[in-house]
Short mmCIF file of C-alpha atoms and ligand atoms in Angstrom, two decimals:
data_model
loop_
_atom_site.label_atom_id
_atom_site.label_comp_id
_atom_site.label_asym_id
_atom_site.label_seq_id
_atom_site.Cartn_x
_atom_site.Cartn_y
_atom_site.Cartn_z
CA UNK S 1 -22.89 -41.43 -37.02
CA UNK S 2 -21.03 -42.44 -40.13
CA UNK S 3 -19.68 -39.81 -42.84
CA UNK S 4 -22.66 -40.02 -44.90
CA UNK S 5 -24.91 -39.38 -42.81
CA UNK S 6 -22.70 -36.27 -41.17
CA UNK S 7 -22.84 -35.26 -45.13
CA UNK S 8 -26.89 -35.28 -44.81
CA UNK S 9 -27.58 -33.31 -41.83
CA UNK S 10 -24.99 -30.49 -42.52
CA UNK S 11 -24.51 -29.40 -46.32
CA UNK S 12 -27.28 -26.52 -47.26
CA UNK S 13 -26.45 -25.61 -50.88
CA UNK S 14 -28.85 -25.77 -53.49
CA UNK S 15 -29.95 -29.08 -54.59
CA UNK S 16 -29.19 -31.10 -51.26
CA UNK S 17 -31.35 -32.73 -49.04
CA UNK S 18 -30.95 -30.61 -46.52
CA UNK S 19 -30.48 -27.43 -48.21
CA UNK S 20 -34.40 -28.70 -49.30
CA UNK S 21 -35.73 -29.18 -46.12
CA UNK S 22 -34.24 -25.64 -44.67
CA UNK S 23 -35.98 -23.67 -47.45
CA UNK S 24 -39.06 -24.29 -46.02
CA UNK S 25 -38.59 -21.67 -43.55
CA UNK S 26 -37.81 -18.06 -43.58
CA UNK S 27 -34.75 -17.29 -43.23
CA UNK S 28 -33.03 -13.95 -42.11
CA UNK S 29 -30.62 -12.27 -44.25
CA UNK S 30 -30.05 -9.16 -42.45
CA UNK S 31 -30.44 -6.90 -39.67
CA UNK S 32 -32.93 -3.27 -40.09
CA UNK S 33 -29.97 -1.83 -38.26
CA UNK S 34 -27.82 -2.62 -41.25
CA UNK S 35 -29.82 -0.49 -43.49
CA UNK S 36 -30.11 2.44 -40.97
CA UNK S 37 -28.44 5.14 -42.24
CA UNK S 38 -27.69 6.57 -38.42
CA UNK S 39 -25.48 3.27 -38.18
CA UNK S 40 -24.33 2.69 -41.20
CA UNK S 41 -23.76 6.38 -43.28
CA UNK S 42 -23.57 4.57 -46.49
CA UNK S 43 -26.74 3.28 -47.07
CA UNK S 44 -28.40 7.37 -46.99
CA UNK S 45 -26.99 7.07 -50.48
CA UNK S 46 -27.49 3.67 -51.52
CA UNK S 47 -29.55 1.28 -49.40
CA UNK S 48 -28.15 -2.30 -50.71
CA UNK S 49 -26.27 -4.83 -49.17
CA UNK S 50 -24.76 -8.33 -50.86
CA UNK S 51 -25.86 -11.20 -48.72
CA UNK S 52 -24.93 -15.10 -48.63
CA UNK S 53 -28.16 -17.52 -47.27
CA UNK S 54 -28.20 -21.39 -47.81
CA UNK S 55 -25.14 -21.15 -50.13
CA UNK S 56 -26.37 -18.58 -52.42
CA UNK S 57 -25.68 -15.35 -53.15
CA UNK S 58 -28.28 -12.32 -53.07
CA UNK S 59 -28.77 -8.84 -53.55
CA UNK S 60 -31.08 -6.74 -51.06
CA UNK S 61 -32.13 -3.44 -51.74
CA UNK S 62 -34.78 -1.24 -50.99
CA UNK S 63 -36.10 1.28 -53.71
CA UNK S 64 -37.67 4.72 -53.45
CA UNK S 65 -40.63 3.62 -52.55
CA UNK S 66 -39.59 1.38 -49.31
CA UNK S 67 -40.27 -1.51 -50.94
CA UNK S 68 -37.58 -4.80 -50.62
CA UNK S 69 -36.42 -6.51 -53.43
CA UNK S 70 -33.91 -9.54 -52.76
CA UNK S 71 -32.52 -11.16 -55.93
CA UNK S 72 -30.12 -13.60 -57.43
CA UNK S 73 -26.95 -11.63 -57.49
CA UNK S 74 -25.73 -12.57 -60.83
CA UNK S 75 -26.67 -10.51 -63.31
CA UNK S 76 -29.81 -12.38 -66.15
CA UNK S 77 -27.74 -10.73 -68.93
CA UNK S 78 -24.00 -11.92 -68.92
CA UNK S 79 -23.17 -12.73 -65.44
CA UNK S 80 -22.23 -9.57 -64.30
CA UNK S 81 -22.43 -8.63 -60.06
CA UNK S 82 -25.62 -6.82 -58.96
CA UNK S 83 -24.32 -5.92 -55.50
CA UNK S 84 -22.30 -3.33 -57.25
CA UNK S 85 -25.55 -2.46 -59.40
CA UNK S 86 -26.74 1.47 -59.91
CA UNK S 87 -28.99 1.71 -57.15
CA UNK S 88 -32.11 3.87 -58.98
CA UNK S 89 -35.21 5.00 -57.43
CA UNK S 90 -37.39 2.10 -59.18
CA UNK S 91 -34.78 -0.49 -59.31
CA UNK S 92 -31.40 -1.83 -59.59
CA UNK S 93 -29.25 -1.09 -62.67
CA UNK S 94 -26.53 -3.69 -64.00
CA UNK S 95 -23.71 -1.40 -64.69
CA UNK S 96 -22.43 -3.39 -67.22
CA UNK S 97 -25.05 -3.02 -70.19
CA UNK S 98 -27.49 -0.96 -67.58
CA UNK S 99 -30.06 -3.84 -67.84
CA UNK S 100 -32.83 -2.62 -64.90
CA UNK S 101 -34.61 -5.02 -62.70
CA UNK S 102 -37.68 -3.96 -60.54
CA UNK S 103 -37.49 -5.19 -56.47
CA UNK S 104 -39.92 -8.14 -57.65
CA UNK S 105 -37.38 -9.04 -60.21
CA UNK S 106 -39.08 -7.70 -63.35
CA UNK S 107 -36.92 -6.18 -66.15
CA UNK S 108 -37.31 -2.69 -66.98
CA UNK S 109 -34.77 -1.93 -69.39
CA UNK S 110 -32.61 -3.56 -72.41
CA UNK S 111 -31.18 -0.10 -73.11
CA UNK S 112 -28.01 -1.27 -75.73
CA UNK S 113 -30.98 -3.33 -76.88
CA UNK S 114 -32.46 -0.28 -79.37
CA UNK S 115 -35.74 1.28 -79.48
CA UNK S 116 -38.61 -1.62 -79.75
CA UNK S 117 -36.64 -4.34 -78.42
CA UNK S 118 -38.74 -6.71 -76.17
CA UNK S 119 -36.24 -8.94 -74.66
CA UNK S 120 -37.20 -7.33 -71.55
CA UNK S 121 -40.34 -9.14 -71.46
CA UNK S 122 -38.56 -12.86 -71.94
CA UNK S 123 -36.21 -12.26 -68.66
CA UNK S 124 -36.96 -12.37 -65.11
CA UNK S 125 -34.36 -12.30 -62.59
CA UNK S 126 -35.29 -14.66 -59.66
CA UNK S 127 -36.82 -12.29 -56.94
CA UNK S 128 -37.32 -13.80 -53.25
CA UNK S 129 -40.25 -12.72 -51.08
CA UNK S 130 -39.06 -11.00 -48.07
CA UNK S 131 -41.27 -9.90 -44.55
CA UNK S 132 -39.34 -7.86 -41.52
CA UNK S 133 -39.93 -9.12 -38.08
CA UNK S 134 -38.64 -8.00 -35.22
CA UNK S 135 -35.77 -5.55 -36.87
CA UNK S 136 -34.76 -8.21 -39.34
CA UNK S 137 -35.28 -8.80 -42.74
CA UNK S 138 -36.75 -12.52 -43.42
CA UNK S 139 -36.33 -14.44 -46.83
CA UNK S 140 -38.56 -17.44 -48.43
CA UNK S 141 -35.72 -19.29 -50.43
CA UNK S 142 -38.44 -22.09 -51.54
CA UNK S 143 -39.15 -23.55 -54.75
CA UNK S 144 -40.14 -20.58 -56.63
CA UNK S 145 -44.35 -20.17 -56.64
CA UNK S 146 -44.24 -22.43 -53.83
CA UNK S 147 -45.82 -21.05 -50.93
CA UNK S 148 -43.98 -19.85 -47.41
CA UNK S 149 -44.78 -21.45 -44.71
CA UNK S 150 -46.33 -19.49 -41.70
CA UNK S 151 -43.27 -17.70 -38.62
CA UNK S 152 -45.01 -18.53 -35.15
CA UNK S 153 -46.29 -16.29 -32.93
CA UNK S 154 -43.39 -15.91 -30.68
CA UNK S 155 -42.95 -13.55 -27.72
CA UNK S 156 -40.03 -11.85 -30.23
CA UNK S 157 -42.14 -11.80 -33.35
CA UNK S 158 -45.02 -9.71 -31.03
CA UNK S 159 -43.15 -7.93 -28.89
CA UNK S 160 -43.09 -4.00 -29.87
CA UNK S 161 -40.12 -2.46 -31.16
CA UNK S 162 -39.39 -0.59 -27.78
CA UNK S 163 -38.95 -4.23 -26.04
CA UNK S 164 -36.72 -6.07 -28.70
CA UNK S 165 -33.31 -5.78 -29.83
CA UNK S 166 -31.76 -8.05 -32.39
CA UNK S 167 -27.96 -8.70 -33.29
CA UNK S 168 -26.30 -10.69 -35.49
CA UNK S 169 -22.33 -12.03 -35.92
CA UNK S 170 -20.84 -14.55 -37.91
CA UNK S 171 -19.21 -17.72 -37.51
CA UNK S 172 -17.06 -19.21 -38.98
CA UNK S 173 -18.02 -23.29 -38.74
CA UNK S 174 -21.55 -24.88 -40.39
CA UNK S 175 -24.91 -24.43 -38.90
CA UNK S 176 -25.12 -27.37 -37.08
CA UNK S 177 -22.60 -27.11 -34.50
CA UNK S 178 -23.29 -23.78 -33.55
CA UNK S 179 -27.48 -24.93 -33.11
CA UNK S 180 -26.14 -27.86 -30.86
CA UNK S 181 -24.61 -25.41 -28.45
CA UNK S 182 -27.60 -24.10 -28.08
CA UNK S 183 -29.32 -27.22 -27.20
CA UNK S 184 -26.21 -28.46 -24.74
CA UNK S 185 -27.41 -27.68 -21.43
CA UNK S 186 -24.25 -28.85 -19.64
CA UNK S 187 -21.39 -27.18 -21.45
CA UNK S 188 -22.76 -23.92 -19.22
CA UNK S 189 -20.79 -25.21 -16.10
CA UNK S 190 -17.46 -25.48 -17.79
CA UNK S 191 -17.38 -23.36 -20.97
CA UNK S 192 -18.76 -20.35 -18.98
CA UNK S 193 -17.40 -21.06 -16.04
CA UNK S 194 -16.21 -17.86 -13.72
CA UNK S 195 -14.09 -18.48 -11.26
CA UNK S 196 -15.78 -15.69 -9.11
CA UNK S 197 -18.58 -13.52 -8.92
CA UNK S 198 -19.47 -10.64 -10.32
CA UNK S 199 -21.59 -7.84 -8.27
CA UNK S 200 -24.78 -7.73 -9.64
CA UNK S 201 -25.13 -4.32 -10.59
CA UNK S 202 -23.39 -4.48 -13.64
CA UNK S 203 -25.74 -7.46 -15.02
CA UNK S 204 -27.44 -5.50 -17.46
CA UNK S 205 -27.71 -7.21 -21.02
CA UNK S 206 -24.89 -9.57 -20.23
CA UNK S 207 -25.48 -13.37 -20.23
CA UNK S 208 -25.35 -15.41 -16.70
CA UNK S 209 -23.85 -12.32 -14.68
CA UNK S 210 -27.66 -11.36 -13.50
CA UNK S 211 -29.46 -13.42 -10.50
CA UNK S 212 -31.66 -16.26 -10.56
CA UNK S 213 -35.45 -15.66 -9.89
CA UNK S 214 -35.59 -16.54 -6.07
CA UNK S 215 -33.17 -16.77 -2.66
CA UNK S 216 -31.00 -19.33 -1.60
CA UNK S 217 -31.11 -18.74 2.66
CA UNK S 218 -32.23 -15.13 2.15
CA UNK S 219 -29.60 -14.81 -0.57
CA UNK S 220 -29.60 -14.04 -4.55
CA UNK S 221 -26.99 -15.99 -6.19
CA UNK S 222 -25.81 -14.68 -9.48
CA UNK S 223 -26.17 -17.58 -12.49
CA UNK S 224 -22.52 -17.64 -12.26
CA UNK S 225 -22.13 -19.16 -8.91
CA UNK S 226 -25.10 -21.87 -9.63
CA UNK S 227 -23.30 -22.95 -12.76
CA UNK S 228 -19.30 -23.16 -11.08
CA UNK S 229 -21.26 -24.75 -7.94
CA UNK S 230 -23.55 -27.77 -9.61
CA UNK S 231 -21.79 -28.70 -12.98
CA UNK S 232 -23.59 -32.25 -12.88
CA UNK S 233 -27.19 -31.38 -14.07
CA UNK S 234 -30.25 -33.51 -14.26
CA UNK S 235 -30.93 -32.97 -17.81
CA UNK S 236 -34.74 -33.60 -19.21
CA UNK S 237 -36.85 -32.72 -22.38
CA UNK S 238 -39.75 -33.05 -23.64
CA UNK S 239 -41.65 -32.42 -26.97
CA UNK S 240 -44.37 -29.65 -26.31
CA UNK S 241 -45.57 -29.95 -30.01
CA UNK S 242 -44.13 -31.34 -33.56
CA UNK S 243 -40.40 -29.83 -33.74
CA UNK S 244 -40.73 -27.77 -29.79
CA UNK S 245 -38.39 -29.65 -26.97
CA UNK S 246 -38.28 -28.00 -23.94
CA UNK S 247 -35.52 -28.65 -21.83
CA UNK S 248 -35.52 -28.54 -18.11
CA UNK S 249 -32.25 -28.38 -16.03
CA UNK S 250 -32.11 -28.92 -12.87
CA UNK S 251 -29.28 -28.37 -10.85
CA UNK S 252 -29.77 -30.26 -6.99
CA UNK S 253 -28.42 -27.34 -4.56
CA UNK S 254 -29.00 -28.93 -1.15
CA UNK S 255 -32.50 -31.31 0.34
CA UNK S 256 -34.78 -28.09 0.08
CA UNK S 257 -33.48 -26.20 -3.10
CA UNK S 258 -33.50 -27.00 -6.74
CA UNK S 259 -32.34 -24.94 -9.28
CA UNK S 260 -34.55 -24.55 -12.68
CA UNK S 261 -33.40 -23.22 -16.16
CA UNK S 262 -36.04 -23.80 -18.58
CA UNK S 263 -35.10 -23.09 -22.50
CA UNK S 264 -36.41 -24.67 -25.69
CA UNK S 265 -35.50 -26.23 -28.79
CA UNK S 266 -37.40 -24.79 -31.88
CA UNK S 267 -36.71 -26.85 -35.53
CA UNK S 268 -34.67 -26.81 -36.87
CA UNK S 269 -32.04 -23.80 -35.76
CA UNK S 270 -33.70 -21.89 -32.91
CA UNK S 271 -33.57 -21.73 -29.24
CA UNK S 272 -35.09 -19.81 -26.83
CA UNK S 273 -32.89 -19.42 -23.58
CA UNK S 274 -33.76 -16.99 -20.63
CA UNK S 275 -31.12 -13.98 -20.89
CA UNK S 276 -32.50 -12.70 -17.55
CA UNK S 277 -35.42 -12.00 -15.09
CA UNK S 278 -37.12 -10.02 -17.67
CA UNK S 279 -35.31 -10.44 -20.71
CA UNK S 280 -35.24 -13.52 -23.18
CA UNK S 281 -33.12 -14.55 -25.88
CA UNK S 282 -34.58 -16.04 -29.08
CA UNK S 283 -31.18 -17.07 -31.34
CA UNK S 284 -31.07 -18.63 -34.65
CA UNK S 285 -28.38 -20.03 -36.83
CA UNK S 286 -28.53 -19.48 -40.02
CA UNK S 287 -26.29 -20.93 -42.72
CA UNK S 288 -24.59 -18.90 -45.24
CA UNK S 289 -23.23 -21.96 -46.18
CA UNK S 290 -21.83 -25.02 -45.67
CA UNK S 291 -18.72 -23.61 -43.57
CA UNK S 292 -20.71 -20.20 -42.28
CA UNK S 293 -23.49 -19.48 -40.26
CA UNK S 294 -24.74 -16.40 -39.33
CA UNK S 295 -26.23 -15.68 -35.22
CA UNK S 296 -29.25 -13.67 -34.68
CA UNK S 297 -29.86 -13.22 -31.59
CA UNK S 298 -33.52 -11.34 -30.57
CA UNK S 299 -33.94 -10.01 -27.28
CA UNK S 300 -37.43 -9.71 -26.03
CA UNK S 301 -38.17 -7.62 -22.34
CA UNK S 302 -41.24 -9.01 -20.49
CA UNK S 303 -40.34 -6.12 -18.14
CA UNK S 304 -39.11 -2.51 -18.83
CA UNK S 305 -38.19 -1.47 -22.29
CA UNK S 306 -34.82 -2.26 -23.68
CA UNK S 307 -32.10 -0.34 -23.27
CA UNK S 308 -31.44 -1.12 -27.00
CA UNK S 309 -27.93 1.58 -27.06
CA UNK S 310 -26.51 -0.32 -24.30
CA UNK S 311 -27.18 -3.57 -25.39
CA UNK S 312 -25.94 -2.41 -29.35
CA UNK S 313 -22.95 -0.82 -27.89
CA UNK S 314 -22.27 -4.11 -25.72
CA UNK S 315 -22.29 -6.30 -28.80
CA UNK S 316 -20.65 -3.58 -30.67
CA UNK S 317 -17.58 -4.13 -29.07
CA UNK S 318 -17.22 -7.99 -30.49
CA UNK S 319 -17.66 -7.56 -34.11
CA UNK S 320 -16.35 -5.71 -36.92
CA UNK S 321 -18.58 -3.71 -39.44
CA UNK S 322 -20.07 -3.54 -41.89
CA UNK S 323 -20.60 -7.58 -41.84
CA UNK S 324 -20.35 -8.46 -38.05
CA UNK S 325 -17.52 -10.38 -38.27
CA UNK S 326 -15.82 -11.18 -35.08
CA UNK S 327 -12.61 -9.70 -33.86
CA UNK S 328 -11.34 -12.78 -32.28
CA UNK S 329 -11.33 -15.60 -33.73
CA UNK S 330 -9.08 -19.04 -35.00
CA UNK S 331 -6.40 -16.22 -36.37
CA UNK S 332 -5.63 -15.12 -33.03
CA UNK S 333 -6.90 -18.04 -31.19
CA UNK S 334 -10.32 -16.43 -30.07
CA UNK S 335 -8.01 -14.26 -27.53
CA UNK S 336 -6.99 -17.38 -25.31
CA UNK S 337 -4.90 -16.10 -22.32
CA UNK S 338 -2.98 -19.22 -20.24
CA UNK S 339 -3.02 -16.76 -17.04
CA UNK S 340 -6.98 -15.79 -17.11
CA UNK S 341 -7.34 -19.64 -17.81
CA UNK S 342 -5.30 -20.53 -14.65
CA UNK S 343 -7.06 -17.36 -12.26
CA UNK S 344 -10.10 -16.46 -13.52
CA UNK S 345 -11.89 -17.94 -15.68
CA UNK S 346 -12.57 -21.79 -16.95
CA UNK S 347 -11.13 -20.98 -20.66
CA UNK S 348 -9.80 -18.28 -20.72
CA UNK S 349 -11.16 -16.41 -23.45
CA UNK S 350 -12.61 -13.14 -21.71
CA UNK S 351 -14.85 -12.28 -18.69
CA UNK S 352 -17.04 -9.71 -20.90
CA UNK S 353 -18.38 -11.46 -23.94
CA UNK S 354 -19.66 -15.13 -23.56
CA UNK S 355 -20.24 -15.49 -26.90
CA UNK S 356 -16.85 -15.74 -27.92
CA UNK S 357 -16.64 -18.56 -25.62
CA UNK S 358 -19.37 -20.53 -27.79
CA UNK S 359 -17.92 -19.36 -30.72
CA UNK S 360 -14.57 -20.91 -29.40
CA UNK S 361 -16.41 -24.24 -28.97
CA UNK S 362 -18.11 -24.31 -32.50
CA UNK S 363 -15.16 -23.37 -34.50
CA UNK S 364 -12.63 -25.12 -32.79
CA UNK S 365 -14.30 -28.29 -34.25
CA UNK S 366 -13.09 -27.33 -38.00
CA UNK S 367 -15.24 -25.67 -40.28
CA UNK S 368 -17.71 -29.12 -40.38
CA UNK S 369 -17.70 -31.07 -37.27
CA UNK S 370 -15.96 -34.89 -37.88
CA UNK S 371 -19.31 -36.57 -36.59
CA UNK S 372 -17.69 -40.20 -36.86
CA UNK S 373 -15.25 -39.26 -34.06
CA UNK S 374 -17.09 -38.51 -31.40
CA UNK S 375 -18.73 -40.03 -28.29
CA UNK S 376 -21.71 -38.71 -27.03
CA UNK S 377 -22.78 -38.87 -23.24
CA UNK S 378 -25.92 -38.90 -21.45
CA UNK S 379 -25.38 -34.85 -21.20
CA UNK S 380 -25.68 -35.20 -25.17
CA UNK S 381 -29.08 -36.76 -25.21
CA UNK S 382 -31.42 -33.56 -26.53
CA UNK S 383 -28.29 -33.53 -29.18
CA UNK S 384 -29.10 -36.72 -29.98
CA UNK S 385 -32.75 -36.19 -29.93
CA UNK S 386 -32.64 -33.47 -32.91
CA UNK S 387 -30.35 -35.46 -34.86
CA UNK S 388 -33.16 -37.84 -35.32
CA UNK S 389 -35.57 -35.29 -35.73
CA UNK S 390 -33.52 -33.68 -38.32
CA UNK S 391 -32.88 -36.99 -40.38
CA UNK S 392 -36.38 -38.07 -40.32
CA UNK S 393 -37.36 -34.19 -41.62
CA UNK S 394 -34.93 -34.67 -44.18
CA UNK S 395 -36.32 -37.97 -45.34
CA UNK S 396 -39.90 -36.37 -44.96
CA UNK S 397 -39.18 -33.65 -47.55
CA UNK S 398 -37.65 -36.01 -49.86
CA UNK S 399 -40.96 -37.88 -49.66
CA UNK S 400 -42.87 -34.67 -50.34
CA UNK S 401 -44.61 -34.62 -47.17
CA UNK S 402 -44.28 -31.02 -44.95
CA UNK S 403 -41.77 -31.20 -42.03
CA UNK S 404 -41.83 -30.28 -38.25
CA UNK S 405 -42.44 -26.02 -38.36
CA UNK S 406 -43.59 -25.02 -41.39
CA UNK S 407 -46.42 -24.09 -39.85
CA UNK S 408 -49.88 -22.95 -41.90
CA UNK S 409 -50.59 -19.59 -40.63
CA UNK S 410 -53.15 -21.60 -37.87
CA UNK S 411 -50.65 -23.72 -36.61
CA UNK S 412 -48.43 -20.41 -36.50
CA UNK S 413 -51.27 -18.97 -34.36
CA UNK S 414 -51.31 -21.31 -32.08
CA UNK S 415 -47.13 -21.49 -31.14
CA UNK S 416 -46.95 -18.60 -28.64
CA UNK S 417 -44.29 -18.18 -25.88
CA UNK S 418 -42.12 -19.98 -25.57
CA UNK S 419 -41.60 -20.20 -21.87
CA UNK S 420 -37.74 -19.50 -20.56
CA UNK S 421 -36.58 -19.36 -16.78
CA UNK S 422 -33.48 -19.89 -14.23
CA UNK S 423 -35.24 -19.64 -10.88
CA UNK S 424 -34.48 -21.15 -7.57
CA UNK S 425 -37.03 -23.39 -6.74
CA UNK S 426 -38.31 -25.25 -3.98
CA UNK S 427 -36.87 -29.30 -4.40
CA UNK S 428 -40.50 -30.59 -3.82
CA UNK S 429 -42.84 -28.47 -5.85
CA UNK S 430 -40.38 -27.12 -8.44
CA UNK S 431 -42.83 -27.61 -11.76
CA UNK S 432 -45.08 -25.19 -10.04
CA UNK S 433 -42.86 -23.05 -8.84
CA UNK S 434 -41.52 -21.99 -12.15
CA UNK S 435 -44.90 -21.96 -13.72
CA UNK S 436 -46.19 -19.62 -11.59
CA UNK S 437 -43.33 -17.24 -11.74
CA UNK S 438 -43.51 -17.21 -15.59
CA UNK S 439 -47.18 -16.74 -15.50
CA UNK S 440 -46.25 -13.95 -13.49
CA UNK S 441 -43.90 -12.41 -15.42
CA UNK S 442 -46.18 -12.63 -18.81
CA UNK S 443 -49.00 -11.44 -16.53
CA UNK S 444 -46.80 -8.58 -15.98
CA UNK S 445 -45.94 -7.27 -19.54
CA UNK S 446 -47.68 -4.14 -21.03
CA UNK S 447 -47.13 -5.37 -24.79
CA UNK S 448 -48.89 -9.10 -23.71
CA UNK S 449 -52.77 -9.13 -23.48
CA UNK S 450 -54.19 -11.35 -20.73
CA UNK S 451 -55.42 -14.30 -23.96
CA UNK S 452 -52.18 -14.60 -24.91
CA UNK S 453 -50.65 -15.28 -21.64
CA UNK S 454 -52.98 -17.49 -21.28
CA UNK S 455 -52.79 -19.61 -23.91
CA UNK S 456 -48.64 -20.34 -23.48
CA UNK S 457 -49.29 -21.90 -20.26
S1 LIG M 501 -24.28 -8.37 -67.61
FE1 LIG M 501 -25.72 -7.13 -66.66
S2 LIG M 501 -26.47 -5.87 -68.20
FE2 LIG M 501 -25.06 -7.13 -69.21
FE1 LIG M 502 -22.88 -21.31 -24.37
#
């Protein structure tokens, strides 16, 4: 990849290529828990938050009558910040000549203007439409009048609110780098590596501590002990539909056993990764901007319903309010300890929070990952795989054609599931083995009726 074409795929801002093709999808610019006054006391008084999407910066509110209004955060008049705006029951005030702007960006009021004035009716402040899914708060950043494209049908986006959870945190690296994590299925055995096991009572809500679906000789092995065990995995993918890869792993455990983690690729910043038995993680990177991206993670039980404090609490413990900034990080080298590295653990970066260990990975690279000096392996070949995919997309949207996932609301219909699994399988009829336990599981949950289980397999 040469420095040009690392340029492409990565910078979001306004007017780029790129920055094109990823406003035509909804983004999300913030969590419902943000704007819950039980978590966060201030917003009783004044429910508004600044936000940063795609290399611009917003205002969200939400005015007397419930209603969102996301705008351009720089004031129509002179410039001035709305985010520190008088926060009225019909709109948001500039406090600097108390011009008033309606949630769908109308202006109200030219009060220093005098009596009669009707320069109100010449100025519009650019007003985004906004939908909440799942406990988060969804932009359209398109061309304005243009019209959004269609969020599939996921298990997280139909799910009831008693069986999702979602999170966010920030990092501090572009977009990119953190997606291709996501889609790495190897870096599991290393990055995460523990150097032993965990009993597996205390799995709840945390990442590869649980057990695999199955028994290996009578026995459940925890995900940890699969990954330290078989770190050279047959890697394979396959595109499901325009913009889906799934990707199968399979990890060879002796002539009869094969272990199976099934996760997916979803265009152009989403994958969809199995968190446990039950649970599944749906996580998304979204850009802030070129050097930023924010994680939002939704969890989605096919089982019981979440234990959402636990899982908050968990989380909790990582990040820093109100923004979700991470404690550790590059200042104090992500918490690396030489000792846990040598005893316990593969890097050395904590036994309780995985996601530092990613975050290690993606931000270690430098804010924008040197493309041109790297040298990609067969391990790397879903990577490799979006890459193209995401340079064709970008040359499809300069062409004015539609790209892979913005979906018209019947295409959106039609992308259900996505399927996620670590089971241990049997070596010969594997592929059936974990289709059957899925169908299981989705046959299984309350919130799923028996048509849409059907029609994800
Ligand atoms: S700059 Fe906002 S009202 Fe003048
Ligand atoms: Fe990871």
């Amino acid at each position: 990849m040469n420095a040009e074409q690392n340029a492409l795929i990565t910078r979001i801002g306004p007017g780029t290529a790129c920055g094109a093709l990823m406003r035509h999808y909804w983004q999300p610019v913030a969590l419902l828990d943000e704007f819950d006054a039980r978590l966060a006391p201030e917003m009783a008084q004044r429910p508004l938050k600044a936000v940063r999407v795609l290399g611009q910066d917003l205002v969200l509110f939400r005015d007397a009558a419930g209603q969102w209004g996301l705008l351009d955060r720089d004031c129509p008049h002179r410039g001035a910040d709305l985010a520190f705006g008088r926060h009225e029951a019909d709109g948001l005030r500039c406090p600097f000549h108390g011009w008033k702007f309606a949630a769908d960006g109308r202006c109200l009021e030219t009060p220093a203007e005098g009596r009669g004035s009707t320069l109100c009716q010449r100025v519009r402040q650019r007003s985004y439409p906004v939908q909440v899914k799942a406990g988060v708060v969804f932009a359209w950043l398109g061309d304005e009048g243009s019209t959004p494209s269609a969020l599939p049908q996921l298990d997280c986006f139909t799910a009831p609110a008693s069986h999702s959870f979602a999170f966010k945190g920030l990092w501090h690296c572009n977009w990119l780098q953190a997606f291709e994590v996501g889609i790495d299925p190897a870096h599991a055995s290393f990055l995460h590596r523990f150097l032993q096991d965990e009993s597996l009572d205390g799995a709840y809500g945390r990442q590869f501590r649980g057990a695999s679906f199955g028994e290996v000789e009578g026995e459940r092995w925890p995900m940890t002990r699969v990954l330290r065990e078989f770190d050279s995995p047959e890697i394979r993918h396959q595109a499901l539909a325009e913009g889906w890869i799934r990707l199968t792993t399979l990890r060879h455990i002796n002539e009869a056993l094969t272990h199976v983690r099934v996760t997916n690729a979803l265009f152009p910043s989403t994958f969809v990764i199995p968190l446990s038995e039950s649970i599944t993680i749906t996580q998304m990177h979204v850009p802030v901007d070129d050097e930023h991206n924010h994680w939002y993670s939704f969890f989605t039980s096919f089982g019981e319903p979440l234990d959402k404090e636990t899982m908050r609490q968990q989380r909790l413990q990582g990040v820093s309010l109100p923004d979700y900034v991470p404690f550790k990080g590059r200042h104090n080298q992500w918490g690396f300890n030489a000792e846990e590295q040598r005893t316990r653990t593969y890097l050395g970066m904590g036994e309780s929070d995985i996601n530092v260990h990613d975050q290690w990975a993606c931000e270690s690279m430098g804010a924008i990952q040197d493309r041109t000096r790297e040298h990609l392996g067969t391990s790397d070949k879903v990577i490799m795989a979006n890459r193209r995919q995401l340079l064709q997309a970008i040359e499809t949207v300069r062409q004015g054609g539609v790209p892979p996932m913005a979906l018209s609301a019947e295409q959106a219909a039609r992308l259900t599931g996505p399927d996620t699994i670590d089971c241990v399988a049997p070596a010969q009829a594997w592929e059936a083995f974990w289709t059957e336990a899925v169908a299981a599981k989705r046959a299984g949950a309350a919130w799923l009726d028996s048509t849409a289980a059907e029609a994800t397999r």
